[in-house]
Amino acid sequence: MNALEWRATAALSLLQALRMLGMFMILPVFALYAEHLPQAATPMQVGLAIGLYGLVQACLQIPLGMWSDRIGRKPVIVLGLVIFSAGSFIAGHAEEIHWILLGRAVQGAGAISGAVSALLSDVTRPQVRTQAMAVMGAGMGLAFVIALILGPIVSGLINVDGIFDLTGVLALLAVPAVLFLVPDVPVMKTQREGLMKTLLDGQLLRLDGGVFMLHATMTMLFIAAPQALVDTLHLPSAQHWQVYLPVLLLSLLPVFPLIRRIEARGAVKRAFLGAIGLLALALLTASELHGNAIGLWLALFLFFAGFNYLEGTLPSLISRRAPPEHKGAALGVYASSQFLGGFIGGTLGGFASGHWGVGGTFAVAACLPLIWFTFAVTLQPPPSLRHLQSSSGH
């Protein structure tokens, strides 16, 4: 990537990380907080408060992505950050669960993941786009791990309502990064006829189904892995970051060199299918060896290596396939599929955990990449890097 692409990638990655850091910090401490409200929340209300954000996100990613095609990415992203921040402040100043539910719903209404991915694809060349998307995905992963560490600590200092307020402040701090660090992109004229063709494109739907499976699988992993870490490594939940952080960092090391080599050789489809197979292998390994410390570490490393590659490749492939004037809509469908995958994965993982325990949950999760593989094999490979460079005049 050139300097301009690195600057834009860093700014948008920072935006996503800042926006989600506070969201992730809430997860390990919210249930206990909700039990000690003046009127204690029920378990159903706690679950709804955690899941409502993702449900509203899934509903609004597509219309906001389409809107970003019409009026531009930056106005939609800035408005989304302001709405997200307002929801954070509502939840932060709430003293009973119904106002927290409202705040979580308003947070979800700032559904800008599709618009952010579309903007990143607008300001990066196709031959470096997968790398840029992987950087943004890695930033989100690091934000998650850091949040697991900071959540209980920050909660002890400023309480959970303070974390909600901090989340709102962090979202507002991301606004200048969008306005001043990311290049402006001209708005293209959209055509309604082409929109439906884009949304019903079979190749794009395969990629949307892929991210659905990817995030359903990841959610199931995080249902089974915490219990495995307690049972096998005897780590309390507050120390699980000691496993996640090194595994995540180590799994990132081979990803970026591999992306460049894969793109240069035009081997994206083979690597894509291989990464899906790696997810299945990792989860089957976890199913069989979750009671063995080395086996569990190996399974997590393999999973995150495959996940990190796919998390960068999927939106890059979407942006290459979709017409430029409908890229926001296409990535909005992608983002909705992502959030729905997390919702279904959580539901399926909870069912599997209750019926078949840790090993059974890993085994059921392994079925998802195998199902994904059946429709990924018909995916059309993107142009090779040499073709992209010659067509762009480089």
PDB file of C-alpha atoms in Angstrom, residues 25 71 123 135 155 176 192 271 292 294 394:
ATOM      1  CA  MET A  25     -15.803  -3.913  27.307  1.00  0.00           C
ATOM      2  CA  ILE A  71     -25.099  10.904  -0.770  1.00  0.00           C
ATOM      3  CA  VAL A 123      -9.699   4.602  -1.384  1.00  0.00           C
ATOM      4  CA  VAL A 135      -5.681  -4.711   8.763  1.00  0.00           C
ATOM      5  CA  SER A 155     -15.777  -1.125  35.292  1.00  0.00           C
ATOM      6  CA  PRO A 176     -12.260  13.897  12.938  1.00  0.00           C
ATOM      7  CA  ARG A 192     -32.300   1.629  -9.422  1.00  0.00           C
ATOM      8  CA  ALA A 271      -6.463 -20.077  -0.647  1.00  0.00           C
ATOM      9  CA  ASN A 292      -5.400 -31.193  26.123  1.00  0.00           C
ATOM     10  CA  ILE A 294      -1.423 -28.150  23.477  1.00  0.00           C
ATOM     11  CA  HIS A 394       1.107   0.090 -13.352  1.00  0.00           C
TER      12      HIS A 394
END
